Amino acid sequence: MAETEKGSRPLRTFALRLAVWYATLFVIGSIAIVVLTYFLTSVSLEQRDQQIVHEKLGEYAVAYERGGIAALTDIVRAEQSTAPERLFVRVLDRGSEMIVLSGPEGWRPEALEMASLRLGDGTLVEVGKSPDAREDLLARFRAVLGLVTLSIVVIALGGGLLATQSALAPIRRLIDAVTRIIRTGRTDARVPLAGTGDAIDDLTALFNAMLDKIEGLVRAMHGALDNVSHDLRTPLTRLRGTAELALAGAPDAERFREALADCVEESDRVLVMLNTLMDISEAESGAMPLQREPVRLADVVARAVDLYHDTAEAKGVTLAVAPGEAVIVSGDRTRLEQAAANLIDNAVKYTPAGGRVDVEIARDGNRALLRVRDTGPGIPADELPRIWDRLFRGDTSRTERGLGLGLSLVKAIVEAHGGSVDVISEPGQGSTFTAALPNLSPM
Ligand code: ADP
C-alpha cells in the first residue's frame, strides 16, 4: 500500500496544481467580467444623470424664453413639490445677479453633476444633479459583485478539484495497477482497459504490450539459460566421464591419449558454443573486428558448400550451387564463410532425405544476394519472427543437433557488414534464406 501512496503523491500534487491553475484562470476571467460590468454600469449611470440635467436645462431655457423669469420660477416651484428627485437650479442675469435659486440647503455646485446654458439676453441658467443616488446604487452593486466574486472563487476551486480528480482517475487506476504488478512481480498480469478509447486507454494498451515484450524476453532468457545449461552439461558430463574412466583403469599411455583426445573434442564443443555466443554479442555491439577485403561471394559459397557436401550426400539431400553472377563484396572472408556455412548447415540439417538445397548468388542493384533455398519442413508463421533470436530453437527442430545460435550469428555477421537478412518460409513449402550485402562489383 505504501508504494501506491508513494506513487499517487506526485499525482495528487499534480491534481492540486492543475486545480489551482484552472481556478486561477477561471477567477481572473470572472473578475475581469465583473470589473467590466461595474465600469460600464457606472459610466452609463453617469451618462443618464448628465442626460437628465441637459434635458432639464433645455426645458427651463424654453420656459424662460416663453414666459420670462416668472414662468421659470413657476416650473421650478412646481417641481420642488412633485418631482421625485430635487435638482439644483440657479438663474443669473447678465450682471451675475441671482434671479432664481432652488436646491436644498448645503448643496455645493462643485459636488454636483452640473450643466449650464447662456440664453440670448445673457441670462445664465444652471442645473445640477446630486450624484448621491447614483453612488448609493453603485455601492449596493459593489456589495453584490463582491458576493458574486466570492462565490466564483469557491465554485472555481471546487469545480477545478472535481474536474482534475475525475480527469486523473484513470491515470491513478493505471498507477495502482502498475504498482501492483511491480509489487507482486507477476509479469503475466495486465492492466484492464477502461474501454473508453481515450489516450489513457492507448497508454494502458502500450503498457500491456510492453509487459508482453518483457515477459517474452524474460521467458526467452530463462529458455536461453536452460538451453545453455543443458548444452553445456552434456559435453561436460561426457568429458568428466571419459576422464574418470581413464583414471579408474590401469595406467596405460595409449588409453590416456585417447581419453585426452576425447576430452579435447568435448571441450572444443563447449568452447564453440561460448565463442559463438561471444561472437554474436560482439557483432551486435559493433565490437567484432572485421578484416575487410574485396571478397568474391562465389568463393565464400564454394568453401561453405564444401564443408557440407559429405553430410548432405550421406543424408540423401542434393546440395547444389547455381552458377551465379560474379559478385564481389567488401567483407571479412572468414566471417562471411561462417554465415554462409550456418545457412547451408541449417538447410541440410532440416531437409529430409530426398530433398534439395540450392545455393545461389545474385545481384539486385547495389545489393549482393546470397540465397539458400531448401525443400525442408518450412517454419511455422508464429516462429518466423523469433528464429533470429539468440538460443531460439523451433519446437519441431529440437530432435536435430543445434544450439539455437546459428541464425543469430548469421544475422549479427551480415548486419555487421552493413547488410540484412530475410526469410520466406511456409510449413511444408521449404524455406528460402537470403543474406543481402552491399555490392562492390561493377554494374
Ligand atoms: P538451430 O541450432 O536450432 O538450428 P538456428 O539459430 O540456426 O538454431 O535456427 C533457429 C531455428 O530456426 C531452428 O531451431 C529451426 O526451428 C528454424 N530453422 C532455421 N533454419 C531452418 C530451415 N532451413 N528449415 C526449417 N527451419 C529452420
mmCIF file with all atom_site columns, C-alpha atoms in Angstrom, residues 129-277:
data_model
loop_
_atom_site.group_PDB
_atom_site.id
_atom_site.type_symbol
_atom_site.label_atom_id
_atom_site.label_alt_id
_atom_site.label_comp_id
_atom_site.label_asym_id
_atom_site.label_entity_id
_atom_site.label_seq_id
_atom_site.pdbx_PDB_ins_code
_atom_site.Cartn_x
_atom_site.Cartn_y
_atom_site.Cartn_z
_atom_site.occupancy
_atom_site.B_iso_or_equiv
_atom_site.pdbx_formal_charge
_atom_site.auth_seq_id
_atom_site.auth_comp_id
_atom_site.auth_asym_id
_atom_site.auth_atom_id
_atom_site.pdbx_PDB_model_num
ATOM 1   C CA . LYS A 1 129 ? -27.973 66.905  -10.005 1.00 0.00 ? 129 LYS A CA 1
ATOM 2   C CA . SER A 1 130 ? -26.623 65.208  -6.909  1.00 0.00 ? 130 SER A CA 1
ATOM 3   C CA . PRO A 1 131 ? -24.607 62.028  -7.601  1.00 0.00 ? 131 PRO A CA 1
ATOM 4   C CA . ASP A 1 132 ? -25.707 60.590  -4.229  1.00 0.00 ? 132 ASP A CA 1
ATOM 5   C CA . ALA A 1 133 ? -28.432 58.340  -5.634  1.00 0.00 ? 133 ALA A CA 1
ATOM 6   C CA . ARG A 1 134 ? -26.065 57.010  -8.274  1.00 0.00 ? 134 ARG A CA 1
ATOM 7   C CA . GLU A 1 135 ? -23.312 56.345  -5.768  1.00 0.00 ? 135 GLU A CA 1
ATOM 8   C CA . ASP A 1 136 ? -25.724 54.638  -3.453  1.00 0.00 ? 136 ASP A CA 1
ATOM 9   C CA . LEU A 1 137 ? -26.768 52.328  -6.287  1.00 0.00 ? 137 LEU A CA 1
ATOM 10  C CA . LEU A 1 138 ? -23.160 51.632  -7.216  1.00 0.00 ? 138 LEU A CA 1
ATOM 11  C CA . ALA A 1 139 ? -22.310 50.862  -3.575  1.00 0.00 ? 139 ALA A CA 1
ATOM 12  C CA . ARG A 1 140 ? -25.055 48.228  -3.493  1.00 0.00 ? 140 ARG A CA 1
ATOM 13  C CA . PHE A 1 141 ? -23.892 46.900  -6.817  1.00 0.00 ? 141 PHE A CA 1
ATOM 14  C CA . ARG A 1 142 ? -20.336 46.612  -5.454  1.00 0.00 ? 142 ARG A CA 1
ATOM 15  C CA . ALA A 1 143 ? -21.572 44.618  -2.471  1.00 0.00 ? 143 ALA A CA 1
ATOM 16  C CA . VAL A 1 144 ? -23.471 42.237  -4.765  1.00 0.00 ? 144 VAL A CA 1
ATOM 17  C CA . LEU A 1 145 ? -20.484 41.879  -7.073  1.00 0.00 ? 145 LEU A CA 1
ATOM 18  C CA . GLY A 1 146 ? -18.259 41.115  -4.071  1.00 0.00 ? 146 GLY A CA 1
ATOM 19  C CA . LEU A 1 147 ? -20.553 38.256  -3.117  1.00 0.00 ? 147 LEU A CA 1
ATOM 20  C CA . VAL A 1 148 ? -20.648 37.044  -6.713  1.00 0.00 ? 148 VAL A CA 1
ATOM 21  C CA . THR A 1 149 ? -16.829 37.093  -6.891  1.00 0.00 ? 149 THR A CA 1
ATOM 22  C CA . LEU A 1 150 ? -16.553 35.123  -3.664  1.00 0.00 ? 150 LEU A CA 1
ATOM 23  C CA . SER A 1 151 ? -18.981 32.507  -4.999  1.00 0.00 ? 151 SER A CA 1
ATOM 24  C CA . ILE A 1 152 ? -16.987 32.328  -8.232  1.00 0.00 ? 152 ILE A CA 1
ATOM 25  C CA . VAL A 1 153 ? -13.754 31.632  -6.316  1.00 0.00 ? 153 VAL A CA 1
ATOM 26  C CA . VAL A 1 154 ? -15.432 28.864  -4.315  1.00 0.00 ? 154 VAL A CA 1
ATOM 27  C CA . ILE A 1 155 ? -17.056 27.348  -7.409  1.00 0.00 ? 155 ILE A CA 1
ATOM 28  C CA . ALA A 1 156 ? -13.811 27.605  -9.384  1.00 0.00 ? 156 ALA A CA 1
ATOM 29  C CA . LEU A 1 157 ? -11.749 25.886  -6.686  1.00 0.00 ? 157 LEU A CA 1
ATOM 30  C CA . GLY A 1 158 ? -14.351 23.176  -6.051  1.00 0.00 ? 158 GLY A CA 1
ATOM 31  C CA . GLY A 1 159 ? -15.013 22.660  -9.759  1.00 0.00 ? 159 GLY A CA 1
ATOM 32  C CA . GLY A 1 160 ? -11.304 22.606  -10.536 1.00 0.00 ? 160 GLY A CA 1
ATOM 33  C CA . LEU A 1 161 ? -10.639 19.985  -7.902  1.00 0.00 ? 161 LEU A CA 1
ATOM 34  C CA . LEU A 1 162 ? -13.585 17.861  -9.038  1.00 0.00 ? 162 LEU A CA 1
ATOM 35  C CA . ALA A 1 163 ? -12.653 18.149  -12.709 1.00 0.00 ? 163 ALA A CA 1
ATOM 36  C CA . THR A 1 164 ? -8.983  17.278  -12.177 1.00 0.00 ? 164 THR A CA 1
ATOM 37  C CA . GLN A 1 165 ? -9.857  14.452  -9.805  1.00 0.00 ? 165 GLN A CA 1
ATOM 38  C CA . SER A 1 166 ? -12.148 12.833  -12.323 1.00 0.00 ? 166 SER A CA 1
ATOM 39  C CA . ALA A 1 167 ? -9.744  13.515  -15.215 1.00 0.00 ? 167 ALA A CA 1
ATOM 40  C CA . LEU A 1 168 ? -6.852  11.933  -13.339 1.00 0.00 ? 168 LEU A CA 1
ATOM 41  C CA . ALA A 1 169 ? -8.823  8.965   -12.027 1.00 0.00 ? 169 ALA A CA 1
ATOM 42  C CA . PRO A 1 170 ? -7.831  6.712   -14.985 1.00 0.00 ? 170 PRO A CA 1
ATOM 43  C CA . ILE A 1 171 ? -4.160  7.631   -14.500 1.00 0.00 ? 171 ILE A CA 1
ATOM 44  C CA . ARG A 1 172 ? -4.487  6.772   -10.837 1.00 0.00 ? 172 ARG A CA 1
ATOM 45  C CA . ARG A 1 173 ? -6.018  3.420   -11.756 1.00 0.00 ? 173 ARG A CA 1
ATOM 46  C CA . LEU A 1 174 ? -3.124  2.801   -14.155 1.00 0.00 ? 174 LEU A CA 1
ATOM 47  C CA . ILE A 1 175 ? -0.565  3.711   -11.475 1.00 0.00 ? 175 ILE A CA 1
ATOM 48  C CA . ASP A 1 176 ? -2.286  1.409   -8.967  1.00 0.00 ? 176 ASP A CA 1
ATOM 49  C CA . ALA A 1 177 ? -2.314  -1.471  -11.424 1.00 0.00 ? 177 ALA A CA 1
ATOM 50  C CA . VAL A 1 178 ? 1.331   -0.940  -12.382 1.00 0.00 ? 178 VAL A CA 1
ATOM 51  C CA . THR A 1 179 ? 2.342   -0.674  -8.739  1.00 0.00 ? 179 THR A CA 1
ATOM 52  C CA . ARG A 1 180 ? 0.501   -3.919  -8.011  1.00 0.00 ? 180 ARG A CA 1
ATOM 53  C CA . ILE A 1 181 ? 2.329   -5.638  -10.860 1.00 0.00 ? 181 ILE A CA 1
ATOM 54  C CA . ILE A 1 182 ? 5.706   -4.335  -9.686  1.00 0.00 ? 182 ILE A CA 1
ATOM 55  C CA . ARG A 1 183 ? 4.972   -5.385  -6.099  1.00 0.00 ? 183 ARG A CA 1
ATOM 56  C CA . THR A 1 184 ? 3.820   -8.869  -6.919  1.00 0.00 ? 184 THR A CA 1
ATOM 57  C CA . GLY A 1 185 ? 6.412   -9.318  -9.695  1.00 0.00 ? 185 GLY A CA 1
ATOM 58  C CA . ARG A 1 186 ? 3.747   -11.011 -11.817 1.00 0.00 ? 186 ARG A CA 1
ATOM 59  C CA . THR A 1 187 ? 4.689   -10.094 -15.365 1.00 0.00 ? 187 THR A CA 1
ATOM 60  C CA . ASP A 1 188 ? 1.715   -12.117 -16.628 1.00 0.00 ? 188 ASP A CA 1
ATOM 61  C CA . ALA A 1 189 ? -0.715  -9.643  -15.012 1.00 0.00 ? 189 ALA A CA 1
ATOM 62  C CA . ARG A 1 190 ? -2.181  -6.998  -17.313 1.00 0.00 ? 190 ARG A CA 1
ATOM 63  C CA . VAL A 1 191 ? -3.816  -3.636  -16.656 1.00 0.00 ? 191 VAL A CA 1
ATOM 64  C CA . PRO A 1 192 ? -7.513  -3.810  -17.613 1.00 0.00 ? 192 PRO A CA 1
ATOM 65  C CA . LEU A 1 193 ? -8.569  -1.377  -20.345 1.00 0.00 ? 193 LEU A CA 1
ATOM 66  C CA . ALA A 1 194 ? -11.333 1.075   -19.423 1.00 0.00 ? 194 ALA A CA 1
ATOM 67  C CA . GLY A 1 195 ? -12.735 0.728   -22.947 1.00 0.00 ? 195 GLY A CA 1
ATOM 68  C CA . THR A 1 196 ? -13.124 4.479   -23.399 1.00 0.00 ? 196 THR A CA 1
ATOM 69  C CA . GLY A 1 197 ? -10.720 4.518   -26.318 1.00 0.00 ? 197 GLY A CA 1
ATOM 70  C CA . ASP A 1 198 ? -9.016  7.662   -24.985 1.00 0.00 ? 198 ASP A CA 1
ATOM 71  C CA . ALA A 1 199 ? -5.325  8.468   -24.585 1.00 0.00 ? 199 ALA A CA 1
ATOM 72  C CA . ILE A 1 200 ? -5.172  6.696   -21.223 1.00 0.00 ? 200 ILE A CA 1
ATOM 73  C CA . ASP A 1 201 ? -6.555  3.557   -22.844 1.00 0.00 ? 201 ASP A CA 1
ATOM 74  C CA . ASP A 1 202 ? -3.855  3.856   -25.501 1.00 0.00 ? 202 ASP A CA 1
ATOM 75  C CA . LEU A 1 203 ? -1.227  4.261   -22.804 1.00 0.00 ? 203 LEU A CA 1
ATOM 76  C CA . THR A 1 204 ? -2.601  1.226   -20.955 1.00 0.00 ? 204 THR A CA 1
ATOM 77  C CA . ALA A 1 205 ? -2.565  -0.839  -24.143 1.00 0.00 ? 205 ALA A CA 1
ATOM 78  C CA . LEU A 1 206 ? 1.023   0.248   -24.798 1.00 0.00 ? 206 LEU A CA 1
ATOM 79  C CA . PHE A 1 207 ? 1.982   -0.628  -21.265 1.00 0.00 ? 207 PHE A CA 1
ATOM 80  C CA . ASN A 1 208 ? 0.402   -4.065  -21.653 1.00 0.00 ? 208 ASN A CA 1
ATOM 81  C CA . ALA A 1 209 ? 2.246   -4.509  -24.937 1.00 0.00 ? 209 ALA A CA 1
ATOM 82  C CA . MET A 1 210 ? 5.471   -3.580  -23.148 1.00 0.00 ? 210 MET A CA 1
ATOM 83  C CA . LEU A 1 211 ? 4.707   -6.172  -20.472 1.00 0.00 ? 211 LEU A CA 1
ATOM 84  C CA . ASP A 1 212 ? 4.126   -8.743  -23.235 1.00 0.00 ? 212 ASP A CA 1
ATOM 85  C CA . LYS A 1 213 ? 7.516   -7.881  -24.647 1.00 0.00 ? 213 LYS A CA 1
ATOM 86  C CA . ILE A 1 214 ? 9.230   -8.042  -21.258 1.00 0.00 ? 214 ILE A CA 1
ATOM 87  C CA . GLU A 1 215 ? 7.510   -11.322 -20.476 1.00 0.00 ? 215 GLU A CA 1
ATOM 88  C CA . GLY A 1 216 ? 8.669   -12.696 -23.821 1.00 0.00 ? 216 GLY A CA 1
ATOM 89  C CA . LEU A 1 217 ? 12.231  -11.534 -23.180 1.00 0.00 ? 217 LEU A CA 1
ATOM 90  C CA . VAL A 1 218 ? 12.282  -12.958 -19.666 1.00 0.00 ? 218 VAL A CA 1
ATOM 91  C CA . ARG A 1 219 ? 10.881  -16.236 -20.981 1.00 0.00 ? 219 ARG A CA 1
ATOM 92  C CA . ALA A 1 220 ? 13.482  -16.245 -23.738 1.00 0.00 ? 220 ALA A CA 1
ATOM 93  C CA . MET A 1 221 ? 16.208  -15.519 -21.196 1.00 0.00 ? 221 MET A CA 1
ATOM 94  C CA . HIS A 1 222 ? 15.053  -18.362 -18.982 1.00 0.00 ? 222 HIS A CA 1
ATOM 95  C CA . GLY A 1 223 ? 14.823  -20.622 -22.009 1.00 0.00 ? 223 GLY A CA 1
ATOM 96  C CA . ALA A 1 224 ? 18.265  -19.483 -23.138 1.00 0.00 ? 224 ALA A CA 1
ATOM 97  C CA . LEU A 1 225 ? 19.729  -20.144 -19.738 1.00 0.00 ? 225 LEU A CA 1
ATOM 98  C CA . ASP A 1 226 ? 18.096  -23.580 -19.675 1.00 0.00 ? 226 ASP A CA 1
ATOM 99  C CA . ASN A 1 227 ? 19.453  -24.288 -23.137 1.00 0.00 ? 227 ASN A CA 1
ATOM 100 C CA . VAL A 1 228 ? 22.937  -23.090 -22.279 1.00 0.00 ? 228 VAL A CA 1
ATOM 101 C CA . SER A 1 229 ? 22.980  -25.130 -19.074 1.00 0.00 ? 229 SER A CA 1
ATOM 102 C CA . HIS A 1 230 ? 21.673  -28.156 -20.887 1.00 0.00 ? 230 HIS A CA 1
ATOM 103 C CA . ASP A 1 231 ? 24.021  -27.787 -23.806 1.00 0.00 ? 231 ASP A CA 1
ATOM 104 C CA . LEU A 1 232 ? 26.990  -27.232 -21.522 1.00 0.00 ? 232 LEU A CA 1
ATOM 105 C CA . ARG A 1 233 ? 26.088  -30.064 -19.212 1.00 0.00 ? 233 ARG A CA 1
ATOM 106 C CA . THR A 1 234 ? 26.061  -32.749 -21.891 1.00 0.00 ? 234 THR A CA 1
ATOM 107 C CA . PRO A 1 235 ? 29.629  -32.273 -23.157 1.00 0.00 ? 235 PRO A CA 1
ATOM 108 C CA . LEU A 1 236 ? 30.944  -31.560 -19.658 1.00 0.00 ? 236 LEU A CA 1
ATOM 109 C CA . THR A 1 237 ? 29.361  -34.742 -18.286 1.00 0.00 ? 237 THR A CA 1
ATOM 110 C CA . ARG A 1 238 ? 30.854  -36.690 -21.166 1.00 0.00 ? 238 ARG A CA 1
ATOM 111 C CA . LEU A 1 239 ? 34.224  -35.039 -20.579 1.00 0.00 ? 239 LEU A CA 1
ATOM 112 C CA . ARG A 1 240 ? 34.147  -35.916 -16.904 1.00 0.00 ? 240 ARG A CA 1
ATOM 113 C CA . GLY A 1 241 ? 33.031  -39.490 -17.642 1.00 0.00 ? 241 GLY A CA 1
ATOM 114 C CA . THR A 1 242 ? 35.864  -40.005 -20.091 1.00 0.00 ? 242 THR A CA 1
ATOM 115 C CA . ALA A 1 243 ? 38.433  -38.639 -17.655 1.00 0.00 ? 243 ALA A CA 1
ATOM 116 C CA . GLU A 1 244 ? 37.030  -40.689 -14.764 1.00 0.00 ? 244 GLU A CA 1
ATOM 117 C CA . LEU A 1 245 ? 37.056  -43.868 -16.832 1.00 0.00 ? 245 LEU A CA 1
ATOM 118 C CA . ALA A 1 246 ? 40.650  -43.265 -17.888 1.00 0.00 ? 246 ALA A CA 1
ATOM 119 C CA . LEU A 1 247 ? 41.712  -42.684 -14.287 1.00 0.00 ? 247 LEU A CA 1
ATOM 120 C CA . ALA A 1 248 ? 39.876  -45.728 -12.987 1.00 0.00 ? 248 ALA A CA 1
ATOM 121 C CA . GLY A 1 249 ? 41.747  -48.208 -15.220 1.00 0.00 ? 249 GLY A CA 1
ATOM 122 C CA . ALA A 1 250 ? 45.369  -49.258 -15.145 1.00 0.00 ? 250 ALA A CA 1
ATOM 123 C CA . PRO A 1 251 ? 47.794  -46.559 -16.271 1.00 0.00 ? 251 PRO A CA 1
ATOM 124 C CA . ASP A 1 252 ? 48.187  -47.003 -19.981 1.00 0.00 ? 252 ASP A CA 1
ATOM 125 C CA . ALA A 1 253 ? 49.667  -44.266 -22.155 1.00 0.00 ? 253 ALA A CA 1
ATOM 126 C CA . GLU A 1 254 ? 47.606  -45.165 -25.218 1.00 0.00 ? 254 GLU A CA 1
ATOM 127 C CA . ARG A 1 255 ? 44.285  -45.171 -23.310 1.00 0.00 ? 255 ARG A CA 1
ATOM 128 C CA . PHE A 1 256 ? 45.199  -41.909 -21.658 1.00 0.00 ? 256 PHE A CA 1
ATOM 129 C CA . ARG A 1 257 ? 45.976  -40.420 -25.049 1.00 0.00 ? 257 ARG A CA 1
ATOM 130 C CA . GLU A 1 258 ? 42.573  -41.493 -26.404 1.00 0.00 ? 258 GLU A CA 1
ATOM 131 C CA . ALA A 1 259 ? 40.784  -40.190 -23.321 1.00 0.00 ? 259 ALA A CA 1
ATOM 132 C CA . LEU A 1 260 ? 42.585  -36.877 -23.582 1.00 0.00 ? 260 LEU A CA 1
ATOM 133 C CA . ALA A 1 261 ? 41.716  -36.605 -27.285 1.00 0.00 ? 261 ALA A CA 1
ATOM 134 C CA . ASP A 1 262 ? 38.026  -37.165 -26.380 1.00 0.00 ? 262 ASP A CA 1
ATOM 135 C CA . CYS A 1 263 ? 38.307  -34.545 -23.647 1.00 0.00 ? 263 CYS A CA 1
ATOM 136 C CA . VAL A 1 264 ? 39.786  -32.058 -26.106 1.00 0.00 ? 264 VAL A CA 1
ATOM 137 C CA . GLU A 1 265 ? 36.916  -32.744 -28.526 1.00 0.00 ? 265 GLU A CA 1
ATOM 138 C CA . GLU A 1 266 ? 34.303  -32.229 -25.828 1.00 0.00 ? 266 GLU A CA 1
ATOM 139 C CA . SER A 1 267 ? 35.884  -29.037 -24.526 1.00 0.00 ? 267 SER A CA 1
ATOM 140 C CA . ASP A 1 268 ? 36.032  -27.799 -28.122 1.00 0.00 ? 268 ASP A CA 1
ATOM 141 C CA . ARG A 1 269 ? 32.281  -28.244 -28.345 1.00 0.00 ? 269 ARG A CA 1
ATOM 142 C CA . VAL A 1 270 ? 31.818  -26.159 -25.208 1.00 0.00 ? 270 VAL A CA 1
ATOM 143 C CA . LEU A 1 271 ? 34.249  -23.569 -26.491 1.00 0.00 ? 271 LEU A CA 1
ATOM 144 C CA . VAL A 1 272 ? 32.438  -23.340 -29.831 1.00 0.00 ? 272 VAL A CA 1
ATOM 145 C CA . MET A 1 273 ? 29.211  -22.574 -28.060 1.00 0.00 ? 273 MET A CA 1
ATOM 146 C CA . LEU A 1 274 ? 30.727  -19.969 -25.762 1.00 0.00 ? 274 LEU A CA 1
ATOM 147 C CA . ASN A 1 275 ? 32.689  -18.420 -28.628 1.00 0.00 ? 275 ASN A CA 1
ATOM 148 C CA . THR A 1 276 ? 29.588  -18.235 -30.790 1.00 0.00 ? 276 THR A CA 1
ATOM 149 C CA . LEU A 1 277 ? 27.679  -16.519 -28.001 1.00 0.00 ? 277 LEU A CA 1
#
